[in-house]
Short mmCIF file of C-alpha atoms (C1' of nucleotides) in Angstrom, two decimals:
data_model
loop_
_atom_site.label_atom_id
_atom_site.label_comp_id
_atom_site.label_asym_id
_atom_site.label_seq_id
_atom_site.Cartn_x
_atom_site.Cartn_y
_atom_site.Cartn_z
CA MET L 295 139.38 114.67 92.56
CA LYS L 296 139.17 118.45 93.15
CA PRO L 297 135.99 119.42 95.00
CA THR L 298 133.83 121.82 93.08
CA LYS L 299 132.33 124.72 94.95
CA LYS L 300 128.60 124.54 94.87
CA VAL L 301 127.43 128.17 94.80
CA LEU L 302 123.70 128.30 95.48
CA PRO L 303 122.12 129.50 92.21
CA ARG L 304 119.32 132.05 91.68
CA PRO L 305 116.60 129.38 91.38
CA TYR L 306 117.37 128.24 94.90
CA PHE L 307 116.24 131.64 96.15
CA ASN L 308 113.32 131.96 93.86
CA ARG L 309 111.07 129.80 96.11
CA PRO L 310 108.79 130.42 99.07
CA THR L 311 110.81 132.41 101.61
CA VAL L 312 110.12 130.20 104.62
CA GLU L 313 111.44 127.21 102.68
CA VAL L 314 114.57 129.12 101.66
CA ALA L 315 115.09 130.27 105.15
CA ARG L 316 114.83 126.85 106.76
CA SER L 317 116.96 125.22 104.01
CA LEU L 318 119.78 127.84 104.42
CA ILE L 319 120.50 126.43 107.89
CA GLY L 320 123.64 124.31 107.48
CA LYS L 321 124.70 125.99 104.26
CA TYR L 322 127.70 128.27 104.16
CA LEU L 323 128.01 132.02 103.74
CA VAL L 324 131.29 132.67 102.04
CA ARG L 325 133.09 136.02 101.89
CA GLU L 326 136.26 136.79 99.94
CA ILE L 327 138.24 139.81 100.92
CA ASP L 328 141.50 140.65 99.23
CA GLY L 329 142.00 137.04 98.20
CA ARG L 330 141.32 135.71 101.69
CA VAL L 331 138.22 133.49 102.09
CA LEU L 332 136.10 133.43 105.17
CA ALA L 333 133.35 130.80 105.37
CA GLY L 334 130.70 130.53 108.06
CA LYS L 335 128.08 127.80 108.58
CA ILE L 336 124.67 129.44 108.82
CA VAL L 337 122.97 128.56 112.11
CA GLU L 338 120.25 131.24 112.38
CA VAL L 339 118.03 133.00 109.96
CA GLU L 340 114.64 134.83 109.78
CA ALA L 341 112.16 134.98 106.84
CA TYR L 342 110.47 138.21 105.90
CA VAL L 343 107.63 137.40 103.64
CA GLY L 344 105.93 139.85 101.28
CA PRO L 345 103.73 142.94 101.46
CA GLU L 346 101.34 141.58 104.03
CA ASP L 347 104.05 140.74 106.65
CA LYS L 348 104.06 143.81 108.80
CA ALA L 349 107.59 142.92 110.13
CA CYS L 350 108.84 143.08 106.54
CA HIS L 351 110.23 146.46 105.65
CA ALA L 352 108.50 146.23 102.24
CA SER L 353 105.08 146.05 103.94
CA LYS L 354 105.23 149.90 103.97
CA GLY L 355 105.42 149.88 100.17
CA ARG L 356 108.08 150.18 97.53
CA THR L 357 110.60 152.90 98.47
CA GLN L 358 114.19 153.52 97.59
CA ARG L 359 115.20 151.41 100.49
CA THR L 360 112.84 148.41 99.89
CA ASP L 361 112.99 148.50 96.09
CA VAL L 362 115.69 145.68 96.05
CA MET L 363 113.23 143.31 97.66
CA PHE L 364 110.92 143.74 94.75
CA GLY L 365 113.68 142.60 92.35
CA PRO L 366 114.99 139.18 91.41
CA ALA L 367 115.98 136.59 94.03
CA GLY L 368 119.56 135.91 95.05
CA VAL L 369 120.47 139.61 95.46
CA ALA L 370 121.70 141.22 98.71
CA TYR L 371 119.52 143.62 100.75
CA VAL L 372 121.90 145.38 103.20
CA TYR L 373 120.81 148.15 105.43
CA LEU L 374 121.97 150.13 108.39
CA ILE L 375 120.02 149.76 111.61
CA TYR L 376 120.21 151.85 114.84
CA GLY L 377 122.78 154.03 113.26
CA MET L 378 125.62 151.47 113.73
CA TYR L 379 124.90 147.99 112.59
CA HIS L 380 124.44 146.47 109.18
CA CYS L 381 122.08 143.56 108.47
CA LEU L 382 122.50 141.13 105.56
CA ASN L 383 119.57 139.67 103.75
CA VAL L 384 119.17 137.62 100.60
CA VAL L 385 116.20 138.56 98.38
CA THR L 386 113.76 135.64 97.77
CA GLU L 387 110.77 134.63 95.55
CA ARG L 388 109.60 136.10 92.26
CA GLU L 389 110.02 139.69 91.15
CA GLU L 390 107.44 142.05 92.47
CA PHE L 391 106.93 139.90 95.61
CA PRO L 392 109.10 141.59 98.22
CA SER L 393 110.69 139.14 100.53
CA ALA L 394 114.08 138.21 101.93
CA VAL L 395 115.86 136.05 104.53
CA LEU L 396 117.89 137.81 107.22
CA ILE L 397 121.17 136.01 108.15
CA ARG L 398 121.39 136.22 111.94
CA ALA L 399 124.21 133.91 113.03
CA ILE L 400 126.98 131.84 111.55
CA GLU L 401 129.74 129.55 112.83
CA ILE L 402 133.28 130.34 111.54
CA ASP L 403 135.79 127.63 112.40
CA GLY L 404 133.47 126.49 115.19
CA GLU L 405 133.24 130.04 116.63
CA LEU L 406 129.74 131.33 116.93
CA THR L 407 129.21 134.81 115.44
CA ASP L 408 125.76 135.58 116.90
CA GLY L 409 123.64 138.57 115.71
CA PRO L 410 123.21 140.24 112.29
CA GLY L 411 125.23 143.21 113.29
CA ARG L 412 128.19 141.29 114.58
CA LEU L 413 127.98 138.93 111.56
CA CYS L 414 128.32 141.84 109.18
CA ARG L 415 131.13 143.32 111.14
CA ALA L 416 132.99 139.92 111.04
CA LEU L 417 132.55 139.52 107.24
CA GLN L 418 133.10 143.26 106.48
CA ILE L 419 129.62 143.67 105.04
CA ASP L 420 128.14 147.21 104.66
CA ARG L 421 125.78 149.07 102.35
CA ARG L 422 128.21 148.86 99.51
CA LEU L 423 127.05 145.30 99.06
CA ASN L 424 123.43 146.33 98.86
CA ARG L 425 122.06 144.98 95.57
CA ALA L 426 125.12 142.75 95.06
CA ASP L 427 124.46 139.48 93.21
CA LEU L 428 124.99 136.75 95.68
CA THR L 429 125.01 133.99 92.98
CA THR L 430 128.18 134.79 91.11
CA GLY L 431 130.72 133.06 93.45
CA GLU L 432 132.66 136.26 93.66
CA SER L 433 133.17 138.48 96.67
CA ILE L 434 130.19 136.97 98.63
CA TRP L 435 128.03 133.99 98.01
CA PHE L 436 126.25 130.97 99.56
CA GLU L 437 127.69 127.44 99.27
CA ASP L 438 126.35 123.94 99.83
CA ARG L 439 129.16 122.09 101.53
CA GLY L 440 127.13 118.88 102.05
CA VAL L 441 126.17 119.35 105.67
CA ALA L 442 123.50 116.72 106.27
CA LEU L 443 120.77 117.77 108.79
CA LYS L 444 118.48 115.34 110.41
CA ARG L 445 114.85 115.92 110.99
CA GLY L 446 114.57 118.03 114.16
CA ASP L 447 118.00 119.61 113.82
CA VAL L 448 116.22 122.95 112.92
CA SER L 449 113.86 124.65 115.26
CA ALA L 450 111.47 127.47 114.64
CA PHE L 451 110.87 130.48 116.88
CA PRO L 452 109.25 133.90 116.64
CA ARG L 453 111.31 136.57 115.07
CA ILE L 454 113.32 139.07 117.13
CA GLY L 455 112.87 142.80 117.51
CA VAL L 456 109.51 143.03 115.50
CA GLU L 457 107.08 143.54 118.38
CA TYR L 458 105.56 146.39 116.43
CA ALA L 459 104.30 143.91 113.78
CA GLY L 460 101.26 142.73 115.84
CA GLU L 461 100.14 139.19 114.94
CA TRP L 462 102.96 138.99 112.44
CA ALA L 463 105.52 139.11 115.20
CA GLN L 464 104.35 135.73 116.40
CA LYS L 465 104.92 133.89 113.21
CA PRO L 466 107.60 131.19 113.76
CA TRP L 467 109.80 132.42 110.98
CA ARG L 468 113.06 132.42 112.80
CA PHE L 469 115.09 129.20 112.27
CA ARG L 470 117.97 127.97 114.33
CA LEU L 471 120.30 125.01 114.16
CA CYS L 472 119.82 123.16 117.44
CA ARG L 473 121.68 120.14 118.74
CA ILE L 474 118.85 118.13 120.11
CA THR L 475 119.50 116.82 123.63
CA PRO L 476 116.98 115.15 125.94
CA SER L 477 116.67 118.37 127.81
CA THR L 478 116.13 120.55 124.83
CA ARG L 479 113.82 117.95 123.39
CA ALA L 480 111.67 118.18 126.49
CA GLY L 481 111.25 121.89 125.92
CA ARG L 482 110.28 121.41 122.27
CA THR L 483 106.78 120.31 122.72
CA LYS L 484 105.17 122.67 120.17
CA LYS L 485 105.53 122.06 116.43
CA GLN L 486 104.51 125.69 115.55
CA GLY L 487 103.08 124.45 112.23
CA VAL L 488 106.23 124.97 110.25
CA PRO L 489 106.69 122.93 107.05
CA ASP L 490 109.62 120.44 106.96
"C1'" DT Q 29 112.13 170.96 107.18
"C1'" DA Q 30 111.51 168.52 111.83
"C1'" DT Q 31 110.75 164.51 114.44
"C1'" DT Q 32 110.43 159.67 115.19
"C1'" DT Q 33 111.72 155.13 114.61
"C1'" DG Q 34 114.22 150.94 114.29
"C1'" DA Q 35 114.89 143.03 111.47
"C1'" DT Q 36 121.00 145.82 117.27
"C1'" DT Q 37 124.56 145.66 120.40
"C1'" DC Q 38 127.01 147.08 124.36
"C1'" DT Q 39 127.24 149.26 128.93
"C1'" DT Q 40 125.38 150.55 133.38
"C1'" DA U 70 117.12 149.99 131.70
"C1'" DG U 71 119.38 153.07 128.57
"C1'" DA U 72 122.99 154.82 125.33
"C1'" DA U 73 125.08 154.89 120.95
"C1'" DT U 74 124.10 156.99 116.28
"C1'" DC U 75 121.85 157.88 111.63
"C1'" DA U 76 119.18 156.83 107.35
"C1'" DA U 77 114.74 156.36 106.14
"C1'" DA U 78 110.05 156.95 107.13
"C1'" DT U 79 106.55 159.96 108.90
"C1'" DA U 80 104.74 164.19 110.45
"C1'" DT U 81 104.42 169.19 109.88
#
DNA sequence: TATTTGATTCTT
DNA sequence: AGAATCAAATAT
């Protein structure tokens, strides 16, 4: 029986951002370029949650740049950072509640592509994909390929590069796929109050 | 209109 | 520790 590709639909993203972020770990980001398909297993993401979150670009208000985050879920927010690197986000939650999940790292054929800038370079993502619908299964989309994660496979950490955000910088809204070993388990003493 | 900044990465 | 490099945000 031919396997069906399970493209994550809009309702998947129209949920609390932290839940979406955590659940995206182990899903696949798929990019089709000139008929060639690249698929990467998502291993690291960050949640940016609404107008109160000082680390979220939209906390400064609705501007031309942040407008997309106020729109429907399942749409791409792609921006240029430090003059050279692009960052890919997927918009989450209801309209008018600006929030998104930043895709930080993926594994392509077992090779780690670590960092939002390098990830976008590998998948040829730039601002032309800003506002692209990520739920159509064309050009770029998310897929559930049935990776089963056990409890404890995903760990939470503070977000990176947001020191300016004060108390919001400490929120454990960065999620990473971790292979739990006795040594790493010993270091994971704090639960950080993140929902399963 | 001018200056500063930044959800990064790479080199020194 | 600092450079690269620029669009968007902020100050003027």
